[in-house]
Short mmCIF file of C-alpha atoms and ligand atoms in Angstrom, two decimals:
data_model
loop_
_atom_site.label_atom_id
_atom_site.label_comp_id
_atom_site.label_asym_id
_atom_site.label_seq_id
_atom_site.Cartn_x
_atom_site.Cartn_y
_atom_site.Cartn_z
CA UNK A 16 -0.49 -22.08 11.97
CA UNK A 17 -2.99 -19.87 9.60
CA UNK A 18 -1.56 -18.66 5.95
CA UNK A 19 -1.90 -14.95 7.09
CA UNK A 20 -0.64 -12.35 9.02
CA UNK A 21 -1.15 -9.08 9.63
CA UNK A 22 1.81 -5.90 10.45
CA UNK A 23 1.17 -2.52 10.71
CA UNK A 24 3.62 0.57 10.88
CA UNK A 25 4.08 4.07 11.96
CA UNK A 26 6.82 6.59 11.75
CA UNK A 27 7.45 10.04 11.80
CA UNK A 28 10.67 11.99 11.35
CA UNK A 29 11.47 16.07 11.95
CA UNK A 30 12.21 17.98 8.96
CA UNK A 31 15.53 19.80 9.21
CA UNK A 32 17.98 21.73 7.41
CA UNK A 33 18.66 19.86 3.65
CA UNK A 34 17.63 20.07 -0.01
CA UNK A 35 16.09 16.54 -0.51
CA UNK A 36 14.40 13.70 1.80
CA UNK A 37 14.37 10.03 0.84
CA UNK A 38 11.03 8.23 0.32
CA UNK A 39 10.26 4.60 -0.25
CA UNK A 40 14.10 4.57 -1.15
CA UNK A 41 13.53 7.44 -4.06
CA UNK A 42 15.05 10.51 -3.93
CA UNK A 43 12.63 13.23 -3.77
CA UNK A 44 14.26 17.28 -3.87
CA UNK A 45 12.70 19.39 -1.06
CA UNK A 46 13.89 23.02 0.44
CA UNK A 47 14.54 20.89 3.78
CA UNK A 48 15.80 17.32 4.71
CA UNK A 49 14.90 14.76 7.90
CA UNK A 50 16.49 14.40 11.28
CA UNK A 51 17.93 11.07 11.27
CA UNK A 52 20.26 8.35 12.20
CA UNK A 53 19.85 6.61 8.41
CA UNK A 54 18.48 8.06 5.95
CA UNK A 55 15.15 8.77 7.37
CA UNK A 56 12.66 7.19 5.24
CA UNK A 57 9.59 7.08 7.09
CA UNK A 58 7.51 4.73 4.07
CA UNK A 59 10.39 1.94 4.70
CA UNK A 60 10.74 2.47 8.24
CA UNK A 61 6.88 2.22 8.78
CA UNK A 62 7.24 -1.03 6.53
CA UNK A 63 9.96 -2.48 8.49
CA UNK A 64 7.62 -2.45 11.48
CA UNK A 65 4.84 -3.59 9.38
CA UNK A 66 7.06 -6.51 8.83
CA UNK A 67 8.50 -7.48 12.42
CA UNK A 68 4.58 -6.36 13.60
CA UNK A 69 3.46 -9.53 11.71
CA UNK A 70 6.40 -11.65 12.72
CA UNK A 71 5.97 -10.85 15.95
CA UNK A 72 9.86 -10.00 16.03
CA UNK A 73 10.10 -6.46 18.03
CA UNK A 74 10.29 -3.25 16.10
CA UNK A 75 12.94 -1.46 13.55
CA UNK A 76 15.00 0.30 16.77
CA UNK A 77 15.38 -3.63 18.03
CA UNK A 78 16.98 -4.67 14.74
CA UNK A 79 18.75 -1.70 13.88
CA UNK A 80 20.11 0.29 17.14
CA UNK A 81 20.30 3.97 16.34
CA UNK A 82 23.15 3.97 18.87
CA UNK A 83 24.54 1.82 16.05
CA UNK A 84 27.12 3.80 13.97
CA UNK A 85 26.69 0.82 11.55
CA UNK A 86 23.30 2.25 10.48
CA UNK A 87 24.33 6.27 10.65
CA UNK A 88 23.58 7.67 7.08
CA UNK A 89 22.28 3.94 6.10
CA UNK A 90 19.76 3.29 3.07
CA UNK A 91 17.00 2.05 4.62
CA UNK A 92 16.28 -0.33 1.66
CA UNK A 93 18.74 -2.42 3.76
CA UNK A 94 16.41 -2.55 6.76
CA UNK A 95 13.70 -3.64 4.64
CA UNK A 96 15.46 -6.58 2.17
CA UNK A 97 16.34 -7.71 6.27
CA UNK A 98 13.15 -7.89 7.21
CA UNK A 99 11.86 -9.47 4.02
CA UNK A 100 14.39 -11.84 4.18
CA UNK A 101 13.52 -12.74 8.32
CA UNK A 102 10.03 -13.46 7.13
CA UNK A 103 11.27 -15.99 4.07
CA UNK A 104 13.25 -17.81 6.98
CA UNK A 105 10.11 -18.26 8.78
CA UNK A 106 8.13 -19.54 5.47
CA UNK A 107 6.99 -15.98 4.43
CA UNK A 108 6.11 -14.00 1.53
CA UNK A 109 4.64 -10.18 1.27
CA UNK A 110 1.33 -10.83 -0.15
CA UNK A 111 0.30 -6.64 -0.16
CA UNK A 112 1.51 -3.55 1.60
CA UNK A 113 0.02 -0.64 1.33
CA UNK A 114 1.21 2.88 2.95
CA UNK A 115 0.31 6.64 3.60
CA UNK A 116 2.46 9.12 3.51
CA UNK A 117 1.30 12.31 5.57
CA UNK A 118 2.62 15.66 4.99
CA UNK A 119 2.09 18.74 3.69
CA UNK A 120 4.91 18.65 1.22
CA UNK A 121 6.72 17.61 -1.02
CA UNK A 122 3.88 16.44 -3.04
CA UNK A 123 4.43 12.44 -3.13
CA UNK A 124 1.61 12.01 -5.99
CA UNK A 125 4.47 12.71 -8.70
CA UNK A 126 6.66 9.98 -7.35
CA UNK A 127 4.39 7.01 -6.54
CA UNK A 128 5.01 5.17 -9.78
CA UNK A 129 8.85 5.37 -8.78
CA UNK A 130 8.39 4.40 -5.05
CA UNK A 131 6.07 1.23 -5.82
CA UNK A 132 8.79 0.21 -8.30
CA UNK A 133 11.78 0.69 -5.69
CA UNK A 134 9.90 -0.92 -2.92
CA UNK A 135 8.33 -3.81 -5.00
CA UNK A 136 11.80 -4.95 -6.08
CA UNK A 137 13.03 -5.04 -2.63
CA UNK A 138 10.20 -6.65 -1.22
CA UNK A 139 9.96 -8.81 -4.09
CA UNK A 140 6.45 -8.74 -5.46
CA UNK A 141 4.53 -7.34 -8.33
CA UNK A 142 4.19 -3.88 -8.61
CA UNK A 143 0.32 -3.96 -8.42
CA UNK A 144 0.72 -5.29 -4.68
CA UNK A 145 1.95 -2.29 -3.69
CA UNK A 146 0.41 0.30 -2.89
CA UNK A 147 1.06 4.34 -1.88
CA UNK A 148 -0.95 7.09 -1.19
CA UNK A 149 -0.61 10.76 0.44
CA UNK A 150 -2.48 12.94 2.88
CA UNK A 151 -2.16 16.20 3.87
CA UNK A 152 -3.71 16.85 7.78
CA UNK A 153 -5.38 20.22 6.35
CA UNK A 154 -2.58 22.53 8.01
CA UNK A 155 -3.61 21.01 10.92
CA UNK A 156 -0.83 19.39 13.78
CA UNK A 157 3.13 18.88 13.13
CA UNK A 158 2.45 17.31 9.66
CA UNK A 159 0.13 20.29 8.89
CA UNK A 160 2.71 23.22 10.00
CA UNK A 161 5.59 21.17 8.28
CA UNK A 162 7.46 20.24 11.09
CA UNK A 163 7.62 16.69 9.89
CA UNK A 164 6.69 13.92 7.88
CA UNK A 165 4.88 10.60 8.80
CA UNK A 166 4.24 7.43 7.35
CA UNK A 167 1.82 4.22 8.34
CA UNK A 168 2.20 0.92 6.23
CA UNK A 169 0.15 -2.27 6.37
CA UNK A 170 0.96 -5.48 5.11
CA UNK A 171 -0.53 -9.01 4.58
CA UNK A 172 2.20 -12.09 4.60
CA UNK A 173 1.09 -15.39 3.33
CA UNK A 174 2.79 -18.45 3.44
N1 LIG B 212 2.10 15.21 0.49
C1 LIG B 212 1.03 14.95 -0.28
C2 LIG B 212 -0.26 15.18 0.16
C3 LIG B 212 -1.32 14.92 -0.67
N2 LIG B 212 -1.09 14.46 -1.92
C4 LIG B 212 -2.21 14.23 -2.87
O1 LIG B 212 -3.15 15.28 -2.77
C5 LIG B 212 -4.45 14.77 -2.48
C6 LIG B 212 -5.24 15.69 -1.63
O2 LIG B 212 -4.68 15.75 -0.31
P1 LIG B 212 -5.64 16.10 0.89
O3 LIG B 212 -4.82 16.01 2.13
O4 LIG B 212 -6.12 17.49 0.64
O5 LIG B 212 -6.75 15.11 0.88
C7 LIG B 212 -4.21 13.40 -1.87
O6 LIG B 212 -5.30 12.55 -2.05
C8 LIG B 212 -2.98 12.94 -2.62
O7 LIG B 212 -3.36 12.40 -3.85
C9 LIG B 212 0.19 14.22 -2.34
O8 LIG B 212 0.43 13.77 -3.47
N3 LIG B 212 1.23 14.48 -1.50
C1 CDI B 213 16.17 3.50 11.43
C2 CDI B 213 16.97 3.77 12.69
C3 CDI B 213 18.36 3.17 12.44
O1 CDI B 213 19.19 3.29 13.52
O2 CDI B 213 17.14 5.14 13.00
P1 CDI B 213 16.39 6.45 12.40
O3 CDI B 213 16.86 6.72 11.01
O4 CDI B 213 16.58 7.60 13.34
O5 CDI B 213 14.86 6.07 12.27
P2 CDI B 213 13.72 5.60 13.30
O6 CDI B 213 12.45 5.62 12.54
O7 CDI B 213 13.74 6.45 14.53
O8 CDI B 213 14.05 4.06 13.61
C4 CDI B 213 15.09 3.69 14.49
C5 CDI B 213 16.33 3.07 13.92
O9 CDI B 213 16.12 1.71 13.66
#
């Protein structure tokens, strides 16, 4: 077997009635919240696929049922320490990730430093192999009139 693989991720969630949304397991204030079984972090949840993408091991809904009142209201860092932890039983280790978050607000800029911290512990790797950027789609689409919020993630496991 080769020392690399390759995941990638996508996820989007509706924005509904709150006063904060969770991203990359930070806390970010915002005039409305996601529609969600947990906690509706689209970086993580785009990550967990990432993960089980280059693992070959399904997808997040496989691993975490969102019929499952276990995971109603859950912190998705969970999800992800699981799937960093299926990949150590198998012999591997995050080498990079790197993900976009696409929306029109909040403005995720201001929170990066935070995010790459949060996730770096949990996937546990350096800081600087993290990475996470923002896009809005110009007004354009669901992201554009702030219906939602998506994320995609890539990431490289090594042996
Ligand atoms: N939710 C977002 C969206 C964008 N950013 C930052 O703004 C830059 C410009 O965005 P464009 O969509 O006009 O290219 C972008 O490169 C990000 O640095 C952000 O922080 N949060
Ligand atoms: C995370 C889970 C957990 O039940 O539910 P949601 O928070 O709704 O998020 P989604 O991105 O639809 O992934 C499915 C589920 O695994």
């Amino acid at each position: 077997m080769t020392g690399i693989r390759i995941g990638q991720g996508f996820d989007v969630h509706a924005f509904g009635d709150g006063d904060h949304i969770v991203l990359g397991g930070v806390r970010i204030a915002h005039d409305r919240g996601v529609v969600a079984h947990s906690d509706g972090d689209v970086a993580i949840h785009a990550l967990c696929d990432a993960l089980l993408g280059a693992l070959a091991l399904g997808d997040i809904g496989q691993h975490f049922p969102p019929t499952d009142a276990r995971w109603k209201d859950a912190d998705s860092r969970t999800f992800l320490r699981h799937c960093v932890a299926l990949a150590a039983q198998r012999g591997w280790r995050v080498g990079n990730a790197d993900v976009t978050v696409i929306c029109e607000r909040p403005k995720v800029g201001p929170h990066a430093g935070a995010i790459r911290e949060c996730l770096a512990a949990d996937m546990g790797v350096e800081m600087d192999a993290v990475s996470i950027k923002a896009t809005t789609t110009e007004r354009l689409g669901f992201t554009g009139r702030g219906e939602g919020i998506a994320a995609q993630a890539v990431v490289l496991l090594v042996r």
